[in-house]
Coordinates of C-alpha atoms and ligand atoms in Angstrom, one line a residue:
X1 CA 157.8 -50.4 41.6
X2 CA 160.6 -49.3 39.8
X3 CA 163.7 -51.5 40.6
X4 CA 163.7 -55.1 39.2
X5 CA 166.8 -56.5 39.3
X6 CA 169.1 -57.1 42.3
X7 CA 172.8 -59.3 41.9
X8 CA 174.1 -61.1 45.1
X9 CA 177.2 -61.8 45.2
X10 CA 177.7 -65.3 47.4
X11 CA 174.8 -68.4 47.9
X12 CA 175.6 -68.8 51.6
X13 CA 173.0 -67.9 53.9
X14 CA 173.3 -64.5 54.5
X15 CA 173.2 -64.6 50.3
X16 CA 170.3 -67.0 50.3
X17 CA 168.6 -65.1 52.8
X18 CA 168.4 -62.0 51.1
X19 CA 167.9 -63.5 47.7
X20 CA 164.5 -65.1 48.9
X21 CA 163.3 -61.9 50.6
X22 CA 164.0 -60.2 47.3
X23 CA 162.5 -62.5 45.2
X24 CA 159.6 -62.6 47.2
X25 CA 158.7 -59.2 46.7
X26 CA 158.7 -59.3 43.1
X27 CA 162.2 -58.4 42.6
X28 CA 164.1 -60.9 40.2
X29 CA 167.6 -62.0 41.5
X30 CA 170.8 -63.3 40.5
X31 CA 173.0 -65.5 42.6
X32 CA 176.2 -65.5 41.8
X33 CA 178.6 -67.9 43.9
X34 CA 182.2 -68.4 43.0
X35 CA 181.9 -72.2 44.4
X36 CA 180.6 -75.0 42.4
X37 CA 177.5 -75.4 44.7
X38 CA 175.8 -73.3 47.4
X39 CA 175.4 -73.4 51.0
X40 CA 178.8 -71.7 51.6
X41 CA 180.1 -72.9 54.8
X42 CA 177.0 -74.1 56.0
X43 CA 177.8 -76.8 53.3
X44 CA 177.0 -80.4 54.3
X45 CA 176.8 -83.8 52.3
X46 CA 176.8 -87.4 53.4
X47 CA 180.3 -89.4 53.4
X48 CA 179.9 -91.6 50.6
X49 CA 181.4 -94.5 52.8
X50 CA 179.8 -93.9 56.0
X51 CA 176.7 -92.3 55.0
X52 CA 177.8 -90.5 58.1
X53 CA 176.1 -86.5 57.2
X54 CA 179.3 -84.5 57.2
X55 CA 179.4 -80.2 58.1
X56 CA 182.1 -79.7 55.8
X57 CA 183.5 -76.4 57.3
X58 CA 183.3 -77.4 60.9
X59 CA 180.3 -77.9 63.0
X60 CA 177.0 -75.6 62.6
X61 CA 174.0 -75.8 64.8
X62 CA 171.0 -73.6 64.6
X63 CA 170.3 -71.8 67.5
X64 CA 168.4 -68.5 68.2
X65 CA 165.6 -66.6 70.6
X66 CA 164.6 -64.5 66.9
X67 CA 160.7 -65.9 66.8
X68 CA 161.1 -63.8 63.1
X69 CA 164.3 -65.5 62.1
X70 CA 163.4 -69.3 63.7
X71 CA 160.0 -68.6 61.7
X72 CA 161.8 -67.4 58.6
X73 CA 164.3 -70.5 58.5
X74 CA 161.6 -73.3 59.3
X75 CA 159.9 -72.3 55.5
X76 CA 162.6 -73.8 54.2
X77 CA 163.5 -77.0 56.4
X78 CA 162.2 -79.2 59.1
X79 CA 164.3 -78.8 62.2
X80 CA 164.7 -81.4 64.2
X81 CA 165.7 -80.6 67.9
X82 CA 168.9 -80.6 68.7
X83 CA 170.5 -79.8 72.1
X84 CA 174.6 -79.6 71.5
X85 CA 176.2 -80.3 74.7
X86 CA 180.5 -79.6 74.6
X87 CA 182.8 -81.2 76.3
X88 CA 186.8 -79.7 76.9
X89 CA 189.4 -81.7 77.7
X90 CA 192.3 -80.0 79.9
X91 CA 194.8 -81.3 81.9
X92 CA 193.9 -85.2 81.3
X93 CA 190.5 -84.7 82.4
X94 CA 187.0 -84.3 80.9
X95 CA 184.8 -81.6 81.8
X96 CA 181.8 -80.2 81.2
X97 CA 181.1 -76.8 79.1
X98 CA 180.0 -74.5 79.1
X99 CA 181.7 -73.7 82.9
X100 CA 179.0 -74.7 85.3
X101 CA 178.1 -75.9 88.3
X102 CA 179.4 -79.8 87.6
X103 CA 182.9 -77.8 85.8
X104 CA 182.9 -75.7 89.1
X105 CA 182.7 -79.0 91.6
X106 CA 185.1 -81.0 89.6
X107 CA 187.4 -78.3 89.5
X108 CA 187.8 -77.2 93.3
X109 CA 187.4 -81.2 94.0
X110 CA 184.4 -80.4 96.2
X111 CA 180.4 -80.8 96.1
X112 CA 179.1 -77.4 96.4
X113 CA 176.1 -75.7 95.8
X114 CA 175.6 -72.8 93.6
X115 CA 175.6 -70.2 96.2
X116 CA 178.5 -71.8 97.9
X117 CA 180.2 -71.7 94.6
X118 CA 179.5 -67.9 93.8
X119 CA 181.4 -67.1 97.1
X120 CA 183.7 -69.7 96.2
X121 CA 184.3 -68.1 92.7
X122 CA 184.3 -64.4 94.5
X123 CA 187.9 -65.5 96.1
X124 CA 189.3 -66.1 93.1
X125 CA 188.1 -63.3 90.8
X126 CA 189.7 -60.1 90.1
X127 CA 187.6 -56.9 91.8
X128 CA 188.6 -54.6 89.0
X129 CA 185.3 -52.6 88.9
X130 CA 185.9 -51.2 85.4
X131 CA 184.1 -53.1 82.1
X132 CA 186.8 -55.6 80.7
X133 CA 188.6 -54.3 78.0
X134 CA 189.5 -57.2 76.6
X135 CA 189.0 -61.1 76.8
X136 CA 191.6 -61.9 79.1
X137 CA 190.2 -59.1 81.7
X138 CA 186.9 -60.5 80.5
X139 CA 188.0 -63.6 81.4
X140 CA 189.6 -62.7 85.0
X141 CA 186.7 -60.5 86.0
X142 CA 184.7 -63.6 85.3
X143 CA 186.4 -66.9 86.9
X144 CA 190.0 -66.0 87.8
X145 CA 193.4 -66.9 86.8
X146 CA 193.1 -70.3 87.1
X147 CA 190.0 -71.4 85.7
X148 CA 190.4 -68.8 82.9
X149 CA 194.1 -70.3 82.2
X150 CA 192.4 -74.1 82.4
X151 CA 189.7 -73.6 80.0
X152 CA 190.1 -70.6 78.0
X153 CA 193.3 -69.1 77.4
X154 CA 195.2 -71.9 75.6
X155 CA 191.7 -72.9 73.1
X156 CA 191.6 -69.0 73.0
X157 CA 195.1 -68.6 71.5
X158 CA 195.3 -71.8 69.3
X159 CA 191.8 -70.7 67.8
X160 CA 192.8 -66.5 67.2
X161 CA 196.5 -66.9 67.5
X162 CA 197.0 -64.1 69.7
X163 CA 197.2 -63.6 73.2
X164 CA 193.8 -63.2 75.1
X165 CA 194.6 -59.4 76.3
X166 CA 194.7 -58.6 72.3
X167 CA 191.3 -60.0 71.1
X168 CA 187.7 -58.1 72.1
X169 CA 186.0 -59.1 75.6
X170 CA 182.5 -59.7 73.6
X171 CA 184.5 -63.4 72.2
X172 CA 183.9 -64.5 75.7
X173 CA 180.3 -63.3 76.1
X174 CA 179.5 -65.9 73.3
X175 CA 179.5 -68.4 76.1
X176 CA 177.3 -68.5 79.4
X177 CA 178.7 -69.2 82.6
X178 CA 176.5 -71.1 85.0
X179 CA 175.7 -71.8 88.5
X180 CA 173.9 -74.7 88.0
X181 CA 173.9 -77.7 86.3
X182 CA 172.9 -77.3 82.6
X183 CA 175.2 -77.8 80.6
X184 CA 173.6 -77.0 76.8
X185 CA 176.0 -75.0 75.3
X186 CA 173.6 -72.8 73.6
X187 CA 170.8 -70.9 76.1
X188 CA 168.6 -69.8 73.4
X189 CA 164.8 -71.8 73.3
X190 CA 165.3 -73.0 70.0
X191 CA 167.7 -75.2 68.8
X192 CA 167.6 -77.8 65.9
X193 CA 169.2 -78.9 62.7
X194 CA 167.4 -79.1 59.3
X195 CA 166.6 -83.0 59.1
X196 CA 167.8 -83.2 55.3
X197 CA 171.2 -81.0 56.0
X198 CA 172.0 -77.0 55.5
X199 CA 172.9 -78.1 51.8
X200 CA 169.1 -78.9 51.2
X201 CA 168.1 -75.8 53.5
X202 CA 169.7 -73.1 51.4
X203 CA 169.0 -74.6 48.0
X204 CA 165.3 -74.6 49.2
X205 CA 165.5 -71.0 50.3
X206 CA 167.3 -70.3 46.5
X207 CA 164.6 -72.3 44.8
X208 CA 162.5 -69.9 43.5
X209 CA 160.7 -68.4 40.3
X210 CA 162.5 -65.0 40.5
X211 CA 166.2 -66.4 41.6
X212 CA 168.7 -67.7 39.1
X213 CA 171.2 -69.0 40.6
X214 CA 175.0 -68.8 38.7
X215 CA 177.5 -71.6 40.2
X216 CA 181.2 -71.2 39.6
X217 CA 180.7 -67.7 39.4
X218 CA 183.0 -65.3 40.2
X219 CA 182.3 -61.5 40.5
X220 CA 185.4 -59.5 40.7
X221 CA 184.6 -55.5 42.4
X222 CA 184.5 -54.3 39.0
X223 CA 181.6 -56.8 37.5
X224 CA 180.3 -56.0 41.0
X225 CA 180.0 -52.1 40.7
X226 CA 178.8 -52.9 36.6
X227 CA 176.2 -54.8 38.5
X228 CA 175.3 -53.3 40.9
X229 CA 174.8 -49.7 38.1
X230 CA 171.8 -52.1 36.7
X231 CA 170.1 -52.0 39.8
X232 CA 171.7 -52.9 43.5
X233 CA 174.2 -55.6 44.6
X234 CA 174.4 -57.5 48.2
X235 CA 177.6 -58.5 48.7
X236 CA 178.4 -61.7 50.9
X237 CA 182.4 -62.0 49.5
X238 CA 185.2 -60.0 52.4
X239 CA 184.8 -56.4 52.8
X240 CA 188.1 -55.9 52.0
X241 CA 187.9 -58.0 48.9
X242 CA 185.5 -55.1 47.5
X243 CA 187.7 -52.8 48.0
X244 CA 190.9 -54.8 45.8
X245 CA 192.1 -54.5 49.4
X246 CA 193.7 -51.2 48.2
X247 CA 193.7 -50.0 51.9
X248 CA 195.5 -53.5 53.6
X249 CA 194.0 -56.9 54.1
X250 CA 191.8 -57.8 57.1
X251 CA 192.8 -60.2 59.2
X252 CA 190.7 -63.7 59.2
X253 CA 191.7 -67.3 60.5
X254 CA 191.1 -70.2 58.6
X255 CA 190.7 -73.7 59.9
X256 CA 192.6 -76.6 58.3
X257 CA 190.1 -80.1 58.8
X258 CA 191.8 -83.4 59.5
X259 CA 189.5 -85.8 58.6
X260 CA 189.1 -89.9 59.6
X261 CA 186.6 -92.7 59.6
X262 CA 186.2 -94.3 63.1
X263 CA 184.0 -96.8 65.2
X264 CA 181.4 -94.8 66.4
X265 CA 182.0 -95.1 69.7
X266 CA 185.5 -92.7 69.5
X267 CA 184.6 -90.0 71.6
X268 CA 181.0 -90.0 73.1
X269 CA 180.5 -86.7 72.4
X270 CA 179.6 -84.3 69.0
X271 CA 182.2 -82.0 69.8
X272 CA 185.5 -82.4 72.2
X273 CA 187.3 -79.1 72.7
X274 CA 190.8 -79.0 73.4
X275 CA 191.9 -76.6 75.7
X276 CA 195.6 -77.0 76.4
X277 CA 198.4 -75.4 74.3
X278 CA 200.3 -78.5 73.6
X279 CA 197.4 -79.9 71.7
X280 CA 197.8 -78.6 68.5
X281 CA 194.1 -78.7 67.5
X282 CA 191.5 -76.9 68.9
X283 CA 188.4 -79.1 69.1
X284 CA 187.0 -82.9 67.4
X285 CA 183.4 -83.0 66.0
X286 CA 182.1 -86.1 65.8
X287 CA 179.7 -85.9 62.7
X288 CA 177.2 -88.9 63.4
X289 CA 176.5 -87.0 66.7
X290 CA 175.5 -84.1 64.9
X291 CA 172.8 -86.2 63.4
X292 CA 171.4 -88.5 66.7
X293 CA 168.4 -89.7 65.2
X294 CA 170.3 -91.4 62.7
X295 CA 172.0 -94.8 63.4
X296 CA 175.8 -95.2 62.3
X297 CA 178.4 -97.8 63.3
X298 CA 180.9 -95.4 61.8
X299 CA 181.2 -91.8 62.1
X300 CA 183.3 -89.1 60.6
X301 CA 185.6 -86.9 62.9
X302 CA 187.4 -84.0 62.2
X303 CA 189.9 -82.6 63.8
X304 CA 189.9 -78.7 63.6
X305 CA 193.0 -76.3 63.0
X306 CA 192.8 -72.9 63.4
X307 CA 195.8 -70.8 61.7
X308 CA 195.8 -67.0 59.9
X309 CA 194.3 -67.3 57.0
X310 CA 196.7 -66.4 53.4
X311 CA 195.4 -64.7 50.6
X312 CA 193.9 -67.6 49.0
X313 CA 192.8 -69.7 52.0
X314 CA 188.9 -70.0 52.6
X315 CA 188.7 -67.5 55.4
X316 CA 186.1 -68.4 58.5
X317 CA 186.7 -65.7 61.0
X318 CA 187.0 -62.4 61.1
X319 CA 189.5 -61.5 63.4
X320 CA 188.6 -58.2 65.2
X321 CA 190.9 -56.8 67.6
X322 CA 190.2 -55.1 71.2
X323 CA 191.6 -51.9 70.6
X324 CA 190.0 -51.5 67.2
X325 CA 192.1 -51.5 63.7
X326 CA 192.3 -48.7 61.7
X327 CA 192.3 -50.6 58.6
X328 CA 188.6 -52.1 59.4
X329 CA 187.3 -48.8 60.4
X330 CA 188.2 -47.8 56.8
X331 CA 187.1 -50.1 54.9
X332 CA 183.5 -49.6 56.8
X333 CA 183.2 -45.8 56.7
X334 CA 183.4 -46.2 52.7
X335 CA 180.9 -49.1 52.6
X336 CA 178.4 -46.9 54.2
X337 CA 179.0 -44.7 51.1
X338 CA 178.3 -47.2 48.7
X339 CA 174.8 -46.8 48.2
X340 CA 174.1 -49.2 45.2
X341 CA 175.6 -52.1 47.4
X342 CA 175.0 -53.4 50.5
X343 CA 177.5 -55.7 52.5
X344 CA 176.4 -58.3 54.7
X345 CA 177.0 -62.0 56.2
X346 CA 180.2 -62.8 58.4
X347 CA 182.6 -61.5 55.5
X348 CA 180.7 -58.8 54.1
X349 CA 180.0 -56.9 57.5
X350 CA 183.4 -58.9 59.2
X351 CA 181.8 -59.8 62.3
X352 CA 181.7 -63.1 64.2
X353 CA 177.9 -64.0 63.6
X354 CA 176.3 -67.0 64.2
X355 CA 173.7 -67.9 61.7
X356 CA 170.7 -67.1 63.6
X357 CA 172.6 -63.4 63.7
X358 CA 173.7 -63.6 59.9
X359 CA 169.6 -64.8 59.1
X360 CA 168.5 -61.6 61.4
X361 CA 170.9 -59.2 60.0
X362 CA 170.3 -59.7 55.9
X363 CA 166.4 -59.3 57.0
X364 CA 167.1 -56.2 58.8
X365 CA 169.1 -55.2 55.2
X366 CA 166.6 -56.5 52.9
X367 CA 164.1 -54.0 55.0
X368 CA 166.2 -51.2 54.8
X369 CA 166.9 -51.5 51.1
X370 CA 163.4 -51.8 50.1
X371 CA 162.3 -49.0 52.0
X372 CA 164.9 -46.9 50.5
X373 CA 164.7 -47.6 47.0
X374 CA 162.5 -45.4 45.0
X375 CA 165.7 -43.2 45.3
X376 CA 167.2 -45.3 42.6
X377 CA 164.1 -44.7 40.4
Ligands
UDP401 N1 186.5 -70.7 74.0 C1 187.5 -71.2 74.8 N2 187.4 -72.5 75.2 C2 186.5 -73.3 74.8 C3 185.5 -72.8 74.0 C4 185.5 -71.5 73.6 O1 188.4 -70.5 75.2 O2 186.5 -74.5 75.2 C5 186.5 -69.3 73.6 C6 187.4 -69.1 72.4 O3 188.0 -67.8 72.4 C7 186.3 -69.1 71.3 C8 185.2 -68.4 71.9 O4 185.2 -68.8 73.3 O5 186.8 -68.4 70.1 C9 183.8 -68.7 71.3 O6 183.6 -70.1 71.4 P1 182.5 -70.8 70.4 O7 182.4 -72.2 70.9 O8 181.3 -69.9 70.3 O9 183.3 -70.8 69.0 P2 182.9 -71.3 67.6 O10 182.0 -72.5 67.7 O11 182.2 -70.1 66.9 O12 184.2 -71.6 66.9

């Protein structure tokens, strides 16, 4: 082996993910994370006055069909089963998500059965026989105008801040659509959250012999390209933000947190979406519910505000838009031409992953990079 030294740039898990693949392979690795403390925005810690285990960027639940990735994360943590269930209010009512059978009933105001409601829901949908272009066609192909307009297109434009017809049809594949009853929002066999917290999960994964780990660490492009001549560099940080944004800036949206301490019985649910316009945030997480083995009086909400992120706001998603953007398409032609770096994790690769996704894709780069590197010998 030639290669011995490999910098990442950002301790969140796609970071943590590589670093401990890395390091197990005999390569020794540097962390380097511009916060104070890892995790990223898997971050979680206890409320010092509830004792209430809080997700500090908004609610994260573990959830994949990857036997390699759900094998990979359980190293590092004991997951405890966890089946989220979501709840949306519209229209002064409650109902179920994600849309099912229950959703279907209460909407049309009538018992039906799930075949009756897939003739039901054939009435109302459109017939355009070409692939939806974007969410709102998605949307339309899927349930119709008025279910879509009920449940989707006012969350959808508080949360992107655009109109549906603007953003990519594969936002609204994220969620099934059901004739039947179940109502877990996730369909994937496993599910769980690490029992001490995703704080204690990626420190575990960082905790070892060949990773230092540098806190309060930032590495600008240029340390990052000095770096990365000394070996290789994974990059976690924005795509653009390796680039000195020289071409534009990306677009992401940020989320602002409200945060309060309330009887535990407030809402009866982890999470309460918010679908109509008028409400002005997009969904409540109810942190003790994240956590239902554990007994609380108290729990911690937060009410979640989605707005464009600025240049120095914590950005959370990457906003992609249906008709592609020149500017992104840039940016990613010259990263495949970096070859002493490699960019991955929602930022780095500016897609909406979920963290079973984010796990399976810095494996897939780890691979990669290993196999290619006796060309940096
Ligand atoms: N969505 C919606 N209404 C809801 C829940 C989701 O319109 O009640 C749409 C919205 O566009 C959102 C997308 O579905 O961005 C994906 O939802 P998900 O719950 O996966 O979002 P996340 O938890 O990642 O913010």
């Amino acid at each position: 082996m030639i290669l011995t030294s490999v910098s990442v740039v950002g301790a969140g898990l796609a970071g943590a993910t590589a670093a401990r693949l890395l390091a197990e392979r005999g390569i020794s690795v540097t962390v380097f994370e511009a916060r104070e403390y890892v995790a990223g925005n898997c971050r979680d810690a206890r409320c010092p006055q509830t004792g209430v285990r809080v997700h500090l960027y908004g609610p994260h639940i573990f959830h994949t069909a990857n036997e390699a990735v759900w094998q990979f994360v359980n190293r590092f943590a004991r997951f405890i089963p966890y089946h989220h269930r979501v709840f949306t209010t519209a229209r002064g009512q409650v109902w179920s998500l994600p849309v099912n059978l229950l959703t279907l009933s209460q909407f049309r105001g009538q018992a039906m059965s799930p075949a009756e409601a897939r003739d039901w829901l054939a009435t109302l949908v459109s017939d355009d026989p070409e692939p939806a272009q974007n969410l709102e066609a998605r949307g339309l192909q899927l349930m119709g105008h008025e279910l879509f307009d009920t449940f989707f297109r006012g969350y959808t434009e508080k949360q992107w801040g655009r109109p549906a017809s603007s953003l990519p049809a594969a936002i609204l594949n994220r969620l099934p659509f059901r004739f039947d009853f179940s109502d877990g929002y996730f369909s994937h066999p496993y599910q769980g959250m690490p029992a001490d917290g995703y704080t204690q999960f990626i420190k575990t994964m960082l905790d070892h012999p060949h990773i230092t780990v540098e806190t309060g660490t930032t590495v600008t492009p240029e340390q990052g390209r000095q770096l990365s001549m000394h070996g290789h560099l994974f990059w976690t940080g924005p795509l653009d933000a390796w680039f000195s944004h020289d071409a534009g800036r990306l677009r992401y949206r940020t989320l602002d947190f409200t945060s309060e301490v309330v009887s535990a019985d407030f809402q009866g649910c982890a999470v309460m979406n918010y679908a109509d316009a008028a409400v002005p945030w997009t969904r409540i997480t109810d942190h003790a519910r994240l956590s239902p083995w554990e007994q609380h009086e108290e729990t911690v909400i937060y009410r979640e505000f989605s707005r464009e992120a600025g240049p120095d706001d914590e950005p959370y998603y990457p906003v992609r838009m249906c008709d592609g953007e020149a500017i992104l398409a840039q940016y990613e032609a010259r990263a495949r031409c970096e070859k002493r770096v490699t960019f991955i994790g929602r930022l780095g690769t500016c897609r909406y992953l979920d963290m079973d996704a984010t796990v399976a894709q810095a494996m897939d780069a780890v691979q990669d990079f290993l196999s290619l590197r006796g060309q940096y010998s």
